[in-house]
Amino acid sequence: MKAYKRPPKTIPRIEGSHEQDWLRACKGQGVACSNFDYSGPLTEMVVAGNLAMRFPGEKLMWDGDNMKVTNLPEANDYVHRRYRQGWTL
């Protein structure tokens, strides 16, 4: 282990917290390290993996443009939340 050397830091580091990084990006002070170009597709892939775990053995047809499963409607309950009466977004 004496010959071990730490690899160089190649991933950009942020100053402060991720929340502060996001706020700086909102103010036009650069691009957030976890911007939506990266985190959106990553989150979609994680959702698809979770759906596959909840519905083992089922073939899920995913409509990425509309963010829904087209052949198994009950799977969409895990993609979008149903809001209680009187609460909407």
JSON list of C-alpha atoms in Angstrom, two decimals:
[
{"chain": "A", "resi": 1, "resn": "MET", "atom": "CA", "xyz": [0.00, 0.00, 0.00]},
{"chain": "A", "resi": 2, "resn": "LYS", "atom": "CA", "xyz": [2.98, 2.32, 0.23]},
{"chain": "A", "resi": 3, "resn": "ALA", "atom": "CA", "xyz": [2.99, 2.69, -3.56]},
{"chain": "A", "resi": 4, "resn": "TYR", "atom": "CA", "xyz": [-0.66, 3.77, -3.59]},
{"chain": "A", "resi": 5, "resn": "LYS", "atom": "CA", "xyz": [-1.33, 7.28, -4.84]},
{"chain": "A", "resi": 6, "resn": "ARG", "atom": "CA", "xyz": [-4.73, 8.94, -4.78]},
{"chain": "A", "resi": 7, "resn": "PRO", "atom": "CA", "xyz": [-6.15, 9.47, -8.26]},
{"chain": "A", "resi": 8, "resn": "PRO", "atom": "CA", "xyz": [-6.58, 13.07, -9.38]},
{"chain": "A", "resi": 9, "resn": "LYS", "atom": "CA", "xyz": [-9.93, 14.71, -8.72]},
{"chain": "A", "resi": 10, "resn": "THR", "atom": "CA", "xyz": [-11.60, 14.82, -12.14]},
{"chain": "A", "resi": 11, "resn": "ILE", "atom": "CA", "xyz": [-15.21, 15.44, -11.07]},
{"chain": "A", "resi": 12, "resn": "PRO", "atom": "CA", "xyz": [-15.97, 19.13, -10.56]},
{"chain": "A", "resi": 13, "resn": "ARG", "atom": "CA", "xyz": [-16.51, 20.08, -6.93]},
{"chain": "A", "resi": 14, "resn": "ILE", "atom": "CA", "xyz": [-19.09, 22.58, -5.77]},
{"chain": "A", "resi": 15, "resn": "GLU", "atom": "CA", "xyz": [-18.73, 25.37, -3.26]},
{"chain": "A", "resi": 16, "resn": "GLY", "atom": "CA", "xyz": [-21.09, 24.89, -0.34]},
{"chain": "A", "resi": 17, "resn": "SER", "atom": "CA", "xyz": [-24.10, 22.62, -0.70]},
{"chain": "A", "resi": 18, "resn": "HIS", "atom": "CA", "xyz": [-25.98, 21.26, -3.71]},
{"chain": "A", "resi": 19, "resn": "GLU", "atom": "CA", "xyz": [-28.84, 23.57, -2.79]},
{"chain": "A", "resi": 20, "resn": "GLN", "atom": "CA", "xyz": [-26.53, 26.58, -3.02]},
{"chain": "A", "resi": 21, "resn": "ASP", "atom": "CA", "xyz": [-25.19, 25.28, -6.34]},
{"chain": "A", "resi": 22, "resn": "TRP", "atom": "CA", "xyz": [-28.77, 25.00, -7.67]},
{"chain": "A", "resi": 23, "resn": "LEU", "atom": "CA", "xyz": [-29.62, 28.54, -6.50]},
{"chain": "A", "resi": 24, "resn": "ARG", "atom": "CA", "xyz": [-26.51, 29.94, -8.20]},
{"chain": "A", "resi": 25, "resn": "ALA", "atom": "CA", "xyz": [-27.60, 28.26, -11.45]},
{"chain": "A", "resi": 26, "resn": "CYS", "atom": "CA", "xyz": [-31.12, 29.72, -11.07]},
{"chain": "A", "resi": 27, "resn": "LYS", "atom": "CA", "xyz": [-29.54, 33.16, -10.77]},
{"chain": "A", "resi": 28, "resn": "GLY", "atom": "CA", "xyz": [-27.60, 32.61, -14.01]},
{"chain": "A", "resi": 29, "resn": "GLN", "atom": "CA", "xyz": [-24.25, 32.10, -12.31]},
{"chain": "A", "resi": 30, "resn": "GLY", "atom": "CA", "xyz": [-23.23, 28.99, -14.25]},
{"chain": "A", "resi": 31, "resn": "VAL", "atom": "CA", "xyz": [-24.74, 25.53, -14.67]},
{"chain": "A", "resi": 32, "resn": "ALA", "atom": "CA", "xyz": [-25.60, 23.37, -11.67]},
{"chain": "A", "resi": 33, "resn": "CYS", "atom": "CA", "xyz": [-23.46, 20.25, -11.26]},
{"chain": "A", "resi": 34, "resn": "SER", "atom": "CA", "xyz": [-26.64, 18.18, -10.99]},
{"chain": "A", "resi": 35, "resn": "ASN", "atom": "CA", "xyz": [-28.56, 19.95, -13.73]},
{"chain": "A", "resi": 36, "resn": "PHE", "atom": "CA", "xyz": [-31.76, 18.58, -15.23]},
{"chain": "A", "resi": 37, "resn": "ASP", "atom": "CA", "xyz": [-30.01, 17.52, -18.45]},
{"chain": "A", "resi": 38, "resn": "TYR", "atom": "CA", "xyz": [-28.26, 14.92, -16.32]},
{"chain": "A", "resi": 39, "resn": "SER", "atom": "CA", "xyz": [-30.64, 14.27, -13.44]},
{"chain": "A", "resi": 40, "resn": "GLY", "atom": "CA", "xyz": [-33.84, 14.02, -15.53]},
{"chain": "A", "resi": 41, "resn": "PRO", "atom": "CA", "xyz": [-32.80, 10.97, -17.59]},
{"chain": "A", "resi": 42, "resn": "LEU", "atom": "CA", "xyz": [-31.13, 9.44, -14.53]},
{"chain": "A", "resi": 43, "resn": "THR", "atom": "CA", "xyz": [-34.34, 9.76, -12.50]},
{"chain": "A", "resi": 44, "resn": "GLU", "atom": "CA", "xyz": [-36.39, 8.32, -15.37]},
{"chain": "A", "resi": 45, "resn": "MET", "atom": "CA", "xyz": [-34.09, 5.29, -15.50]},
{"chain": "A", "resi": 46, "resn": "VAL", "atom": "CA", "xyz": [-34.38, 4.77, -11.72]},
{"chain": "A", "resi": 47, "resn": "VAL", "atom": "CA", "xyz": [-38.19, 4.97, -11.95]},
{"chain": "A", "resi": 48, "resn": "ALA", "atom": "CA", "xyz": [-38.14, 2.36, -14.74]},
{"chain": "A", "resi": 49, "resn": "GLY", "atom": "CA", "xyz": [-35.99, 0.08, -12.59]},
{"chain": "A", "resi": 50, "resn": "ASN", "atom": "CA", "xyz": [-38.34, 0.46, -9.63]},
{"chain": "A", "resi": 51, "resn": "LEU", "atom": "CA", "xyz": [-41.32, -0.35, -11.84]},
{"chain": "A", "resi": 52, "resn": "ALA", "atom": "CA", "xyz": [-39.56, -3.48, -13.09]},
{"chain": "A", "resi": 53, "resn": "MET", "atom": "CA", "xyz": [-39.03, -4.58, -9.48]},
{"chain": "A", "resi": 54, "resn": "ARG", "atom": "CA", "xyz": [-42.69, -3.97, -8.59]},
{"chain": "A", "resi": 55, "resn": "PHE", "atom": "CA", "xyz": [-43.98, -5.87, -11.63]},
{"chain": "A", "resi": 56, "resn": "PRO", "atom": "CA", "xyz": [-41.61, -8.83, -12.07]},
{"chain": "A", "resi": 57, "resn": "GLY", "atom": "CA", "xyz": [-42.15, -10.88, -15.21]},
{"chain": "A", "resi": 58, "resn": "GLU", "atom": "CA", "xyz": [-44.21, -8.12, -16.87]},
{"chain": "A", "resi": 59, "resn": "LYS", "atom": "CA", "xyz": [-43.06, -6.41, -20.04]},
{"chain": "A", "resi": 60, "resn": "LEU", "atom": "CA", "xyz": [-43.44, -2.67, -19.46]},
{"chain": "A", "resi": 61, "resn": "MET", "atom": "CA", "xyz": [-43.89, -0.44, -22.49]},
{"chain": "A", "resi": 62, "resn": "TRP", "atom": "CA", "xyz": [-42.55, 2.99, -21.51]},
{"chain": "A", "resi": 63, "resn": "ASP", "atom": "CA", "xyz": [-43.62, 6.24, -23.21]},
{"chain": "A", "resi": 64, "resn": "GLY", "atom": "CA", "xyz": [-40.81, 8.58, -22.23]},
{"chain": "A", "resi": 65, "resn": "ASP", "atom": "CA", "xyz": [-42.35, 11.67, -23.83]},
{"chain": "A", "resi": 66, "resn": "ASN", "atom": "CA", "xyz": [-45.46, 11.33, -21.65]},
{"chain": "A", "resi": 67, "resn": "MET", "atom": "CA", "xyz": [-43.74, 9.67, -18.67]},
{"chain": "A", "resi": 68, "resn": "LYS", "atom": "CA", "xyz": [-46.10, 6.71, -18.43]},
{"chain": "A", "resi": 69, "resn": "VAL", "atom": "CA", "xyz": [-46.41, 2.97, -18.94]},
{"chain": "A", "resi": 70, "resn": "THR", "atom": "CA", "xyz": [-48.73, 2.33, -21.88]},
{"chain": "A", "resi": 71, "resn": "ASN", "atom": "CA", "xyz": [-49.57, -1.35, -21.42]},
{"chain": "A", "resi": 72, "resn": "LEU", "atom": "CA", "xyz": [-50.04, -1.68, -17.65]},
{"chain": "A", "resi": 73, "resn": "PRO", "atom": "CA", "xyz": [-52.10, 1.26, -16.28]},
{"chain": "A", "resi": 74, "resn": "GLU", "atom": "CA", "xyz": [-51.68, 0.26, -12.62]},
{"chain": "A", "resi": 75, "resn": "ALA", "atom": "CA", "xyz": [-47.93, 0.78, -12.96]},
{"chain": "A", "resi": 76, "resn": "ASN", "atom": "CA", "xyz": [-48.53, 4.49, -13.51]},
{"chain": "A", "resi": 77, "resn": "ASP", "atom": "CA", "xyz": [-49.67, 4.81, -9.89]},
{"chain": "A", "resi": 78, "resn": "TYR", "atom": "CA", "xyz": [-45.97, 4.55, -9.02]},
{"chain": "A", "resi": 79, "resn": "VAL", "atom": "CA", "xyz": [-44.91, 7.17, -11.57]},
{"chain": "A", "resi": 80, "resn": "HIS", "atom": "CA", "xyz": [-47.25, 10.05, -10.73]},
{"chain": "A", "resi": 81, "resn": "ARG", "atom": "CA", "xyz": [-48.92, 10.87, -7.45]},
{"chain": "A", "resi": 82, "resn": "ARG", "atom": "CA", "xyz": [-52.66, 11.23, -7.22]},
{"chain": "A", "resi": 83, "resn": "TYR", "atom": "CA", "xyz": [-53.33, 14.36, -5.23]},
{"chain": "A", "resi": 84, "resn": "ARG", "atom": "CA", "xyz": [-56.06, 14.54, -2.62]},
{"chain": "A", "resi": 85, "resn": "GLN", "atom": "CA", "xyz": [-59.20, 16.51, -3.36]},
{"chain": "A", "resi": 86, "resn": "GLY", "atom": "CA", "xyz": [-58.45, 20.23, -3.22]},
{"chain": "A", "resi": 87, "resn": "TRP", "atom": "CA", "xyz": [-54.69, 19.86, -3.84]},
{"chain": "A", "resi": 88, "resn": "THR", "atom": "CA", "xyz": [-53.25, 20.31, -7.33]},
{"chain": "A", "resi": 89, "resn": "LEU", "atom": "CA", "xyz": [-50.06, 21.35, -9.00]}
]
